[in-house]
Short mmCIF file of C-alpha atoms in Angstrom, two decimals:
data_model
loop_
_atom_site.label_atom_id
_atom_site.label_comp_id
_atom_site.label_asym_id
_atom_site.label_seq_id
_atom_site.Cartn_x
_atom_site.Cartn_y
_atom_site.Cartn_z
CA UNK A 8 19.20 -2.43 28.06
CA UNK A 9 16.91 -0.09 26.09
CA UNK A 10 16.79 -2.62 23.25
CA UNK A 11 15.74 -5.41 25.64
CA UNK A 12 13.02 -3.19 27.10
CA UNK A 13 11.80 -2.22 23.63
CA UNK A 14 11.67 -5.85 22.55
CA UNK A 15 9.72 -6.76 25.68
CA UNK A 16 7.24 -3.93 25.15
CA UNK A 17 6.87 -4.91 21.51
CA UNK A 18 6.07 -8.50 22.44
CA UNK A 19 3.32 -7.27 24.78
CA UNK A 20 2.08 -4.88 22.10
CA UNK A 21 1.91 -7.73 19.58
CA UNK A 22 -0.13 -9.84 22.01
CA UNK A 23 -2.48 -6.97 22.66
CA UNK A 24 -2.91 -6.25 18.92
CA UNK A 25 -3.65 -9.91 18.26
CA UNK A 26 -6.32 -9.96 20.96
CA UNK A 27 -7.79 -6.65 19.82
CA UNK A 28 -7.92 -7.93 16.21
CA UNK A 29 -8.84 -4.54 14.80
CA UNK A 30 -9.28 -4.39 11.03
CA UNK A 31 -7.51 -1.32 9.71
CA UNK A 32 -5.95 -2.40 6.40
CA UNK A 33 -8.08 -4.07 3.76
CA UNK A 34 -6.90 -5.36 0.40
CA UNK A 35 -9.36 -5.32 -2.44
CA UNK A 36 -8.31 -7.59 -5.30
CA UNK A 37 -10.48 -5.66 -7.74
CA UNK A 38 -9.20 -7.36 -10.89
CA UNK A 39 -6.89 -10.18 -11.85
CA UNK A 40 -6.44 -8.74 -15.33
CA UNK A 41 -2.92 -7.52 -15.87
CA UNK A 42 -1.15 -5.75 -18.72
CA UNK A 43 2.07 -7.60 -17.82
CA UNK A 44 3.03 -11.23 -17.42
CA UNK A 45 5.71 -10.90 -14.75
CA UNK A 46 8.05 -13.82 -14.20
CA UNK A 47 7.61 -13.70 -10.43
CA UNK A 48 3.86 -13.11 -10.16
CA UNK A 49 2.58 -14.77 -6.99
CA UNK A 50 -1.04 -14.38 -8.10
CA UNK A 51 -0.39 -15.86 -11.55
CA UNK A 52 -2.24 -12.92 -13.13
CA UNK A 53 -2.48 -12.51 -16.89
CA UNK A 54 -4.09 -10.47 -19.63
CA UNK A 55 -6.92 -12.98 -20.04
CA UNK A 56 -8.09 -13.39 -16.47
CA UNK A 57 -10.56 -16.19 -15.79
CA UNK A 58 -12.45 -13.88 -13.43
CA UNK A 59 -14.37 -10.75 -14.41
CA UNK A 60 -13.52 -7.62 -12.38
CA UNK A 61 -15.46 -7.45 -9.15
CA UNK A 62 -18.34 -4.98 -9.45
CA UNK A 63 -17.66 -2.05 -7.14
CA UNK A 64 -21.13 -2.27 -5.60
CA UNK A 65 -20.34 -5.79 -4.38
CA UNK A 66 -17.22 -4.66 -2.57
CA UNK A 67 -19.02 -1.63 -1.17
CA UNK A 68 -21.75 -3.83 0.29
CA UNK A 69 -19.07 -5.83 2.12
CA UNK A 70 -17.39 -2.64 3.31
CA UNK A 71 -20.63 -1.30 4.69
CA UNK A 72 -20.95 -4.24 7.06
CA UNK A 73 -18.00 -2.84 9.04
CA UNK A 74 -19.18 -1.52 12.38
CA UNK A 75 -16.94 0.57 14.65
CA UNK A 76 -14.46 1.32 11.82
CA UNK A 77 -10.87 1.83 12.99
CA UNK A 78 -9.80 5.46 13.15
CA UNK A 79 -7.11 5.02 10.49
CA UNK A 80 -8.39 2.59 7.92
CA UNK A 81 -6.71 2.11 4.55
CA UNK A 82 -8.05 0.24 1.54
CA UNK A 83 -5.28 -1.15 -0.67
CA UNK A 84 -6.58 -1.63 -4.20
CA UNK A 85 -4.59 -4.34 -5.83
CA UNK A 86 -4.80 -6.84 -8.66
CA UNK A 87 -3.78 -7.76 -11.30
CA UNK A 88 -3.15 -4.22 -12.41
CA UNK A 89 -5.73 -1.91 -10.78
CA UNK A 90 -5.18 0.90 -13.31
CA UNK A 91 -6.88 -1.29 -15.92
CA UNK A 92 -10.13 -0.43 -14.17
CA UNK A 93 -11.67 2.79 -15.42
CA UNK A 94 -13.81 3.32 -12.32
CA UNK A 95 -11.02 3.61 -9.73
CA UNK A 96 -11.72 7.31 -9.21
CA UNK A 97 -15.40 6.66 -8.60
CA UNK A 98 -14.51 3.87 -6.16
CA UNK A 99 -12.02 6.14 -4.39
CA UNK A 100 -14.53 8.95 -3.93
CA UNK A 101 -17.02 6.53 -2.40
CA UNK A 102 -14.35 5.25 -0.01
CA UNK A 103 -13.49 8.74 1.11
CA UNK A 104 -17.16 9.64 1.60
CA UNK A 105 -17.32 6.80 4.07
CA UNK A 106 -14.14 7.80 5.87
CA UNK A 107 -11.79 5.21 4.37
CA UNK A 108 -8.34 6.20 3.11
CA UNK A 109 -7.18 4.39 -0.01
CA UNK A 110 -4.31 3.74 -2.34
CA UNK A 111 -3.14 1.42 -5.11
CA UNK A 112 -0.30 -0.97 -5.80
CA UNK A 113 0.63 -0.71 -9.46
CA UNK A 114 3.28 -1.48 -12.04
CA UNK A 115 2.97 2.17 -13.14
CA UNK A 116 2.72 1.41 -16.86
CA UNK A 117 -0.66 3.12 -17.32
CA UNK A 118 -0.01 5.94 -14.87
CA UNK A 119 0.02 9.10 -16.99
CA UNK A 120 -0.59 12.75 -16.15
CA UNK A 121 -4.33 12.61 -16.75
CA UNK A 122 -4.76 9.56 -14.53
CA UNK A 123 -2.49 11.09 -11.90
CA UNK A 124 -4.66 14.18 -11.64
CA UNK A 125 -7.93 12.33 -11.62
CA UNK A 126 -6.74 9.94 -8.91
CA UNK A 127 -5.48 12.86 -6.81
CA UNK A 128 -8.80 14.64 -7.16
CA UNK A 129 -10.54 11.44 -6.10
CA UNK A 130 -8.59 11.47 -2.85
CA UNK A 131 -5.89 8.86 -3.37
CA UNK A 132 -3.53 8.99 -0.40
CA UNK A 133 -1.00 6.24 -0.94
CA UNK A 134 0.72 4.60 -3.87
CA UNK A 135 3.33 1.96 -4.52
CA UNK A 136 5.10 1.26 -7.79
CA UNK A 137 7.35 -1.69 -8.51
CA UNK A 138 10.86 -1.15 -9.78
CA UNK A 139 12.80 -4.35 -10.10
CA UNK A 140 16.14 -3.24 -11.42
CA UNK A 141 17.82 -1.02 -13.95
CA UNK A 142 16.29 -0.98 -17.42
CA UNK A 143 17.25 -4.43 -18.75
CA UNK A 144 16.63 -6.26 -15.49
CA UNK A 145 13.32 -4.53 -14.75
CA UNK A 146 12.05 -5.21 -18.27
CA UNK A 147 13.20 -8.83 -17.99
CA UNK A 148 11.27 -9.48 -14.77
CA UNK A 149 8.26 -7.50 -15.94
CA UNK A 150 8.39 -9.24 -19.30
CA UNK A 151 7.80 -5.98 -21.15
CA UNK A 152 10.38 -3.96 -23.14
CA UNK A 153 8.88 -0.56 -22.21
CA UNK A 154 8.01 -1.10 -18.58
CA UNK A 155 11.10 0.66 -17.19
CA UNK A 156 10.64 3.77 -19.29
CA UNK A 157 6.98 4.00 -18.35
CA UNK A 158 7.49 3.54 -14.62
CA UNK A 159 10.22 6.21 -14.64
CA UNK A 160 7.73 8.70 -16.08
CA UNK A 161 5.13 7.63 -13.54
CA UNK A 162 7.60 8.14 -10.68
CA UNK A 163 8.30 11.70 -11.88
CA UNK A 164 4.59 12.49 -11.74
CA UNK A 165 4.06 11.10 -8.26
CA UNK A 166 7.09 12.62 -6.54
CA UNK A 167 5.88 16.03 -7.69
CA UNK A 168 2.77 15.54 -5.50
CA UNK A 169 3.93 15.56 -1.90
CA UNK A 170 0.57 14.60 -0.48
CA UNK A 171 0.74 11.03 -1.79
CA UNK A 172 2.38 8.65 0.66
CA UNK A 173 4.54 6.94 -1.95
CA UNK A 174 7.12 4.22 -2.02
CA UNK A 175 8.93 1.98 -4.45
CA UNK A 176 9.18 -1.75 -3.96
CA UNK A 177 11.91 -3.89 -5.45
CA UNK A 178 11.85 -7.65 -5.64
CA UNK A 179 15.49 -8.53 -5.13
CA UNK A 180 16.62 -11.45 -7.29
CA UNK A 181 19.73 -12.89 -8.89
CA UNK A 182 19.70 -10.41 -11.78
CA UNK A 183 19.34 -7.19 -9.82
CA UNK A 184 21.22 -8.19 -6.68
CA UNK A 185 24.43 -6.55 -7.92
CA UNK A 186 22.62 -3.32 -8.86
CA UNK A 187 21.17 -2.27 -5.53
CA UNK A 188 23.52 0.70 -5.14
CA UNK A 189 22.68 1.93 -8.65
CA UNK A 190 18.96 1.50 -8.08
CA UNK A 191 19.26 3.42 -4.82
CA UNK A 192 21.12 6.25 -6.57
CA UNK A 193 18.53 6.32 -9.32
CA UNK A 194 15.69 6.59 -6.79
CA UNK A 195 17.47 9.32 -4.85
CA UNK A 196 18.05 11.24 -8.10
CA UNK A 197 14.31 10.90 -8.78
CA UNK A 198 13.56 12.30 -5.31
CA UNK A 199 11.89 9.10 -4.15
CA UNK A 200 11.82 9.11 -0.37
CA UNK A 201 10.95 5.52 0.53
CA UNK A 202 12.21 2.21 -0.83
CA UNK A 203 11.07 -1.24 0.30
CA UNK A 204 12.97 -4.37 -0.61
CA UNK A 205 11.48 -7.83 -0.94
CA UNK A 206 12.76 -11.23 -1.68
CA UNK A 207 10.69 -13.50 -3.86
CA UNK A 208 9.22 -16.62 -2.34
CA UNK A 209 8.68 -19.60 -4.63
CA UNK A 210 4.93 -19.43 -5.16
CA UNK A 211 2.88 -18.76 -8.32
CA UNK A 212 5.08 -18.36 -11.43
CA UNK A 213 8.11 -17.66 -9.23
CA UNK A 214 8.21 -21.33 -8.21
CA UNK A 215 9.36 -22.22 -11.76
CA UNK A 216 12.28 -19.79 -11.92
CA UNK A 217 15.47 -20.38 -9.89
CA UNK A 218 16.91 -16.99 -10.98
CA UNK A 219 14.46 -15.32 -8.64
CA UNK A 220 15.53 -16.74 -5.27
CA UNK A 221 18.48 -15.43 -3.27
CA UNK A 222 21.14 -17.68 -1.79
CA UNK A 223 21.70 -17.60 1.98
CA UNK A 224 24.81 -15.47 1.52
CA UNK A 225 22.94 -13.03 -0.72
CA UNK A 226 20.15 -12.64 1.84
CA UNK A 227 22.75 -11.90 4.50
CA UNK A 228 24.40 -9.32 2.24
CA UNK A 229 20.99 -7.80 1.59
CA UNK A 230 20.43 -7.40 5.34
CA UNK A 231 23.84 -5.73 5.70
CA UNK A 232 23.08 -3.49 2.75
CA UNK A 233 19.75 -2.35 4.19
CA UNK A 234 21.14 -1.86 7.70
CA UNK A 235 24.08 0.22 6.36
CA UNK A 236 21.85 2.37 4.20
CA UNK A 237 19.38 2.97 7.01
CA UNK A 238 22.25 4.48 8.97
CA UNK A 239 23.15 6.76 6.05
CA UNK A 240 19.56 8.11 5.95
CA UNK A 241 19.77 9.14 2.28
CA UNK A 242 16.52 7.31 1.56
CA UNK A 243 14.01 5.61 3.86
CA UNK A 244 15.05 2.07 2.98
CA UNK A 245 13.57 -0.97 4.67
CA UNK A 246 13.11 -4.70 4.33
CA UNK A 247 9.49 -5.71 3.82
CA UNK A 248 7.61 -7.45 6.63
CA UNK A 249 7.81 -10.75 4.74
CA UNK A 250 9.80 -12.60 7.39
CA UNK A 251 11.61 -12.70 10.71
CA UNK A 252 15.29 -11.87 10.31
CA UNK A 253 16.76 -12.84 13.71
CA UNK A 254 19.81 -10.76 14.62
CA UNK A 255 18.84 -8.13 12.04
CA UNK A 256 15.56 -7.35 13.80
CA UNK A 257 15.53 -3.68 14.74
CA UNK A 258 18.14 -2.90 12.07
CA UNK A 259 16.34 -3.32 8.76
CA UNK A 260 12.86 -1.92 9.52
CA UNK A 261 11.27 0.78 11.62
CA UNK A 262 9.81 -1.84 13.93
CA UNK A 263 10.35 -5.45 14.96
CA UNK A 264 8.87 -8.22 12.86
CA UNK A 265 5.11 -8.64 13.13
CA UNK A 266 3.05 -10.43 10.48
CA UNK A 267 -0.32 -8.70 10.82
CA UNK A 268 -2.11 -10.87 8.25
CA UNK A 269 -5.54 -11.66 9.68
CA UNK A 270 -4.75 -9.62 12.79
CA UNK A 271 -5.12 -6.12 11.33
CA UNK A 272 -5.03 -7.00 7.63
CA UNK A 273 -7.94 -8.48 5.71
CA UNK A 274 -8.81 -8.89 2.06
CA UNK A 275 -11.67 -9.31 -0.33
CA UNK A 276 -10.38 -11.38 -3.21
CA UNK A 277 -11.53 -11.41 -6.83
CA UNK A 278 -14.12 -14.18 -6.34
CA UNK A 279 -15.46 -12.61 -3.14
CA UNK A 280 -13.32 -14.75 -0.83
CA UNK A 281 -12.49 -13.18 2.52
CA UNK A 282 -8.90 -13.67 3.61
CA UNK A 283 -5.82 -11.70 4.71
CA UNK A 284 -2.99 -10.71 2.30
CA UNK A 285 -3.79 -11.76 -1.30
CA UNK A 286 -0.65 -13.91 -1.63
CA UNK A 287 -1.72 -16.21 1.19
CA UNK A 288 -2.69 -19.74 0.23
CA UNK A 289 -6.36 -19.75 -0.77
CA UNK A 290 -7.06 -22.70 1.51
CA UNK A 291 -7.03 -20.16 4.37
CA UNK A 292 -10.09 -18.36 3.01
CA UNK A 293 -12.45 -17.58 5.90
CA UNK A 294 -15.69 -16.83 4.06
CA UNK A 295 -17.13 -15.16 0.98
CA UNK A 296 -18.83 -11.78 0.65
CA UNK A 297 -21.46 -13.31 -1.64
CA UNK A 298 -22.58 -15.70 1.12
CA UNK A 299 -21.42 -14.21 4.42
CA UNK A 300 -21.49 -10.94 6.30
CA UNK A 301 -17.94 -9.65 5.81
CA UNK A 302 -17.51 -8.06 9.23
CA UNK A 303 -18.99 -11.01 11.09
CA UNK A 304 -16.43 -13.21 9.38
CA UNK A 305 -13.67 -10.80 10.39
CA UNK A 306 -14.78 -10.74 13.99
CA UNK A 307 -15.66 -14.39 14.50
CA UNK A 308 -13.28 -16.32 12.26
CA UNK A 309 -9.62 -15.79 11.34
CA UNK A 310 -8.59 -18.13 14.16
CA UNK A 311 -5.60 -19.68 12.28
CA UNK A 312 -4.26 -16.13 11.88
CA UNK A 313 -4.73 -15.08 15.49
CA UNK A 314 -3.49 -18.29 17.05
CA UNK A 315 -0.47 -19.51 15.13
CA UNK A 316 0.41 -22.39 17.42
CA UNK A 317 -0.55 -24.78 14.57
CA UNK A 318 2.60 -23.55 12.81
CA UNK A 319 4.73 -25.36 15.38
CA UNK A 320 5.44 -28.14 12.89
CA UNK A 321 8.33 -29.02 10.62
CA UNK A 322 11.40 -26.95 11.34
CA UNK A 323 9.35 -24.54 13.49
CA UNK A 324 8.49 -27.34 15.95
CA UNK A 325 11.72 -27.03 17.89
CA UNK A 326 12.82 -23.54 16.89
CA UNK A 327 13.88 -21.31 19.81
CA UNK A 328 12.85 -18.18 17.93
CA UNK A 329 9.22 -19.23 17.50
CA UNK A 330 7.82 -16.83 20.12
CA UNK A 331 9.28 -13.88 18.19
CA UNK A 332 8.78 -15.23 14.68
CA UNK A 333 5.54 -17.22 14.96
CA UNK A 334 6.01 -19.20 11.79
CA UNK A 335 7.42 -16.39 9.63
CA UNK A 336 5.17 -14.55 7.12
CA UNK A 337 1.80 -16.20 6.78
CA UNK A 338 2.27 -16.43 3.01
CA UNK A 339 5.03 -18.95 3.64
CA UNK A 340 2.49 -21.67 4.47
CA UNK A 341 1.25 -23.58 1.47
CA UNK A 342 0.08 -27.01 0.34
CA UNK A 343 0.00 -29.46 3.28
CA UNK A 344 1.28 -26.76 5.69
CA UNK A 345 3.66 -29.15 7.38
CA UNK A 346 6.64 -26.85 7.07
CA UNK A 347 7.42 -23.20 6.43
CA UNK A 348 8.30 -22.52 2.78
CA UNK A 349 11.14 -20.09 3.53
CA UNK A 350 12.79 -19.40 6.88
CA UNK A 351 14.67 -16.10 6.56
CA UNK A 352 16.27 -16.54 9.96
CA UNK A 353 17.64 -19.95 9.07
CA UNK A 354 19.07 -18.62 5.81
CA UNK A 355 20.78 -15.80 7.70
CA UNK A 356 22.13 -18.16 10.36
CA UNK A 357 23.40 -20.55 7.68
CA UNK A 358 25.24 -17.72 5.95
CA UNK A 359 26.70 -16.42 9.21
CA UNK A 360 27.95 -19.91 10.05
CA UNK A 361 29.51 -20.30 6.59
CA UNK A 362 31.24 -16.97 6.95
CA UNK A 363 32.61 -17.96 10.36
CA UNK A 364 33.90 -21.27 8.97
CA UNK A 365 35.65 -19.50 6.10
CA UNK A 366 37.49 -17.33 8.60
CA UNK B 20 -12.47 -3.50 24.29
CA UNK B 21 -11.90 -0.05 25.82
CA UNK B 22 -9.43 -1.53 28.32
CA UNK B 23 -7.51 -3.19 25.50
CA UNK B 24 -7.38 0.06 23.55
CA UNK B 25 -5.92 1.85 26.57
CA UNK B 26 -3.32 -0.91 26.99
CA UNK B 27 -2.50 -0.62 23.30
CA UNK B 28 -1.94 3.13 23.55
CA UNK B 29 0.26 2.75 26.64
CA UNK B 30 2.38 0.03 25.04
CA UNK B 31 2.64 1.95 21.78
CA UNK B 32 3.77 5.08 23.62
CA UNK B 33 6.31 3.11 25.65
CA UNK B 34 7.92 1.88 22.44
CA UNK B 35 9.36 5.41 21.99
CA UNK B 36 8.23 5.36 18.37
CA UNK B 37 5.00 5.98 16.53
CA UNK B 38 5.92 3.38 13.95
CA UNK B 39 4.26 0.58 15.92
CA UNK B 40 0.94 1.99 14.82
CA UNK B 41 2.01 2.78 11.27
CA UNK B 42 2.50 -0.28 9.15
CA UNK B 43 2.02 -1.52 5.67
CA UNK B 44 1.14 -4.99 4.58
CA UNK B 45 4.17 -6.55 2.93
CA UNK B 46 2.51 -6.60 -0.50
CA UNK B 47 0.52 -3.40 0.00
CA UNK B 48 1.23 0.30 -0.19
CA UNK B 49 1.90 2.65 2.76
CA UNK B 50 -0.96 3.81 4.97
CA UNK B 51 -3.13 6.68 3.84
CA UNK B 52 -2.53 8.98 6.76
CA UNK B 53 -2.41 12.58 5.55
CA UNK B 54 -4.91 15.25 6.59
CA UNK B 55 -6.97 16.46 3.67
CA UNK B 56 -9.48 19.01 2.40
CA UNK B 57 -12.48 18.17 0.28
CA UNK B 58 -13.67 21.05 -1.89
CA UNK B 59 -16.82 20.93 -3.97
CA UNK B 60 -19.02 23.49 -5.60
CA UNK B 61 -20.55 24.88 -8.75
CA UNK B 62 -19.49 27.46 -11.32
CA UNK B 63 -22.30 29.57 -12.76
CA UNK B 64 -22.73 32.65 -14.90
CA UNK B 65 -23.12 35.82 -12.80
CA UNK B 66 -25.55 37.20 -15.36
CA UNK B 67 -27.82 34.20 -16.00
CA UNK B 68 -27.09 31.91 -13.00
CA UNK B 69 -26.79 29.08 -15.50
CA UNK B 70 -24.11 26.43 -14.82
CA UNK B 71 -20.84 26.71 -16.73
CA UNK B 72 -19.60 23.29 -17.87
CA UNK B 73 -16.03 22.61 -19.01
CA UNK B 74 -14.50 25.50 -17.05
CA UNK B 75 -11.01 25.09 -15.61
CA UNK B 76 -10.44 25.01 -11.86
CA UNK B 77 -6.76 25.19 -10.93
CA UNK B 78 -4.76 25.42 -7.70
CA UNK B 79 -1.28 24.78 -6.39
CA UNK B 80 -0.78 23.00 -3.10
CA UNK B 81 2.76 21.80 -3.63
CA UNK B 82 2.14 21.04 -7.29
CA UNK B 83 -0.08 22.32 -10.10
CA UNK B 84 -3.49 20.67 -10.18
CA UNK B 85 -6.44 21.25 -12.46
CA UNK B 86 -9.87 19.88 -13.25
CA UNK B 87 -12.84 20.76 -15.44
CA UNK B 88 -16.39 21.45 -14.26
CA UNK B 89 -18.94 18.80 -15.30
CA UNK B 90 -22.07 19.31 -17.40
CA UNK B 91 -23.84 20.87 -14.39
CA UNK B 92 -20.92 23.22 -13.77
CA UNK B 93 -20.04 21.23 -10.66
CA UNK B 94 -16.59 20.26 -9.45
CA UNK B 95 -15.11 18.39 -6.50
CA UNK B 96 -11.64 17.41 -5.41
CA UNK B 97 -9.39 16.47 -2.53
CA UNK B 98 -6.75 19.17 -2.35
CA UNK B 99 -4.54 18.12 0.57
CA UNK B 100 -4.19 20.13 3.79
CA UNK B 101 -3.40 23.86 3.88
CA UNK B 102 -3.87 27.05 5.83
CA UNK B 103 -5.02 28.99 2.77
CA UNK B 104 -5.27 27.99 -0.86
CA UNK B 105 -5.84 30.08 -3.98
CA UNK B 106 -8.23 28.60 -6.51
CA UNK B 107 -8.51 29.97 -10.03
CA UNK B 108 -11.62 29.61 -12.17
CA UNK B 109 -11.20 30.36 -15.82
CA UNK B 110 -12.73 30.07 -19.22
CA UNK B 111 -10.89 27.66 -21.51
CA UNK B 112 -9.80 29.40 -24.69
CA UNK B 113 -10.84 26.34 -26.64
CA UNK B 114 -14.53 26.79 -25.73
CA UNK B 115 -16.63 28.75 -28.23
CA UNK B 116 -19.25 31.34 -27.24
CA UNK B 117 -19.31 33.93 -24.47
CA UNK B 118 -16.01 34.80 -22.81
CA UNK B 119 -15.78 35.05 -19.01
CA UNK B 120 -13.31 36.88 -16.77
CA UNK B 121 -10.86 34.84 -14.69
CA UNK B 122 -11.74 34.68 -11.00
CA UNK B 123 -9.38 33.92 -8.10
CA UNK B 124 -10.70 32.84 -4.72
CA UNK B 125 -8.73 32.16 -1.55
CA UNK B 126 -10.15 29.48 0.76
CA UNK B 127 -9.15 28.77 4.34
CA UNK B 128 -8.39 25.25 5.53
CA UNK B 129 -7.08 23.73 8.75
CA UNK B 130 -3.93 21.57 8.51
CA UNK B 131 -4.60 20.15 11.97
CA UNK B 132 -7.94 18.66 11.05
CA UNK B 133 -8.14 15.22 9.53
CA UNK B 134 -10.70 16.24 6.90
CA UNK B 135 -12.02 19.73 6.15
CA UNK B 136 -15.02 20.04 3.83
CA UNK B 137 -15.62 23.25 1.86
CA UNK B 138 -18.45 24.21 -0.43
CA UNK B 139 -18.03 26.98 -2.99
CA UNK B 140 -20.42 28.68 -5.34
CA UNK B 141 -18.58 30.70 -7.94
CA UNK B 142 -20.30 33.18 -10.19
CA UNK B 143 -18.25 34.30 -13.20
CA UNK B 144 -18.86 37.62 -14.90
CA UNK B 145 -18.71 38.04 -18.67
CA UNK B 146 -15.67 39.80 -20.10
#
């Protein structure tokens, strides 16, 4: 009964959040340069980016258009690899002066003690590193023989600073699927408190590599694994908000599924484009900071994000879960947008049906 | 807008969890949500009032942190939230010239405030 009530309240909350459309999480794709060439990169970043880094002043001008800033507002500096920029600390101090919290998403390779201290002093409040397996598997996906060793050192530095809201993300794939328990034990031994698990959707370079996608049965096992480990409470483990997971809703995350792209989440991309999460198809760009007033775009556009009824096509057209799922994660809509790229719920239902048939 | 905000708060409270308001974008990092203290100031010579560049400022709020004063003897940092915090100002052994005595200062913060700002002027006496 309590679960039904909570689900009902959550649905109302989602509707109210969508109507309110308050910007409180902003990605800044400050560079598309990267020191790695990861096999699964959704942004197709590389060491020789075709774009120069965005000058900080340009982003700041866009930021300063924001009127009535949300009370808790976080800027997520992403890339490429943001640590390749030498001015992150200066950017961070300017954010804090204006009342914005900030953090970075990084592969951790360049995160040494000196950088750790300077970022802390500049007011960094949140940080995510990627760890995609034990040594061989992480280095394979990251395409770099030293990446595991370096991220381990970076983790040691960060966990020693309790004021950084820190988590590890793992892209679960064919190669690391069998290692989840070992990765968990490694993170616990490193005193990491939060661990977020993703699957990889076939966009960017990941589209070319079948080793990266999970089978239906593996996704189901992943849900069971996360749900079991959440009950054990040894580490704050959760599934990312990448998709609706049907009967596992309420079991694998702190909250029910809600894709907030374009509802609370915006982005300024490397070329000045204004969008939501950076991995969303660039055809959904709503404006450009070099031509438009950023906050006016946020307030007056973003209609395909706030009203997702256009997603009622393809397999979503007749789906009974649509009111809860609303087309799955926005990043699952690409190309002609006539069908969702990945339906997590369908994969789970397929696997459950196969299991039942085997019995 | 105000009405919607009230509705939002009521619905969020009814969910029996604060997590409805705390989220992270699926490819982002967690929210920056900790209270914090911003400390800035200048280190000068007690005798000459001239700024002292390159001096070490250190503190421990859960972990050891340090920084160096800039060419104008100025420093600034976010130090997290605390009730009281001891800051140490000292002369780096590697610097040539006049030696200065170490100075410890205890500052008062407020862990319940979202952001506390403190300004310090530190005068160091010669050894």
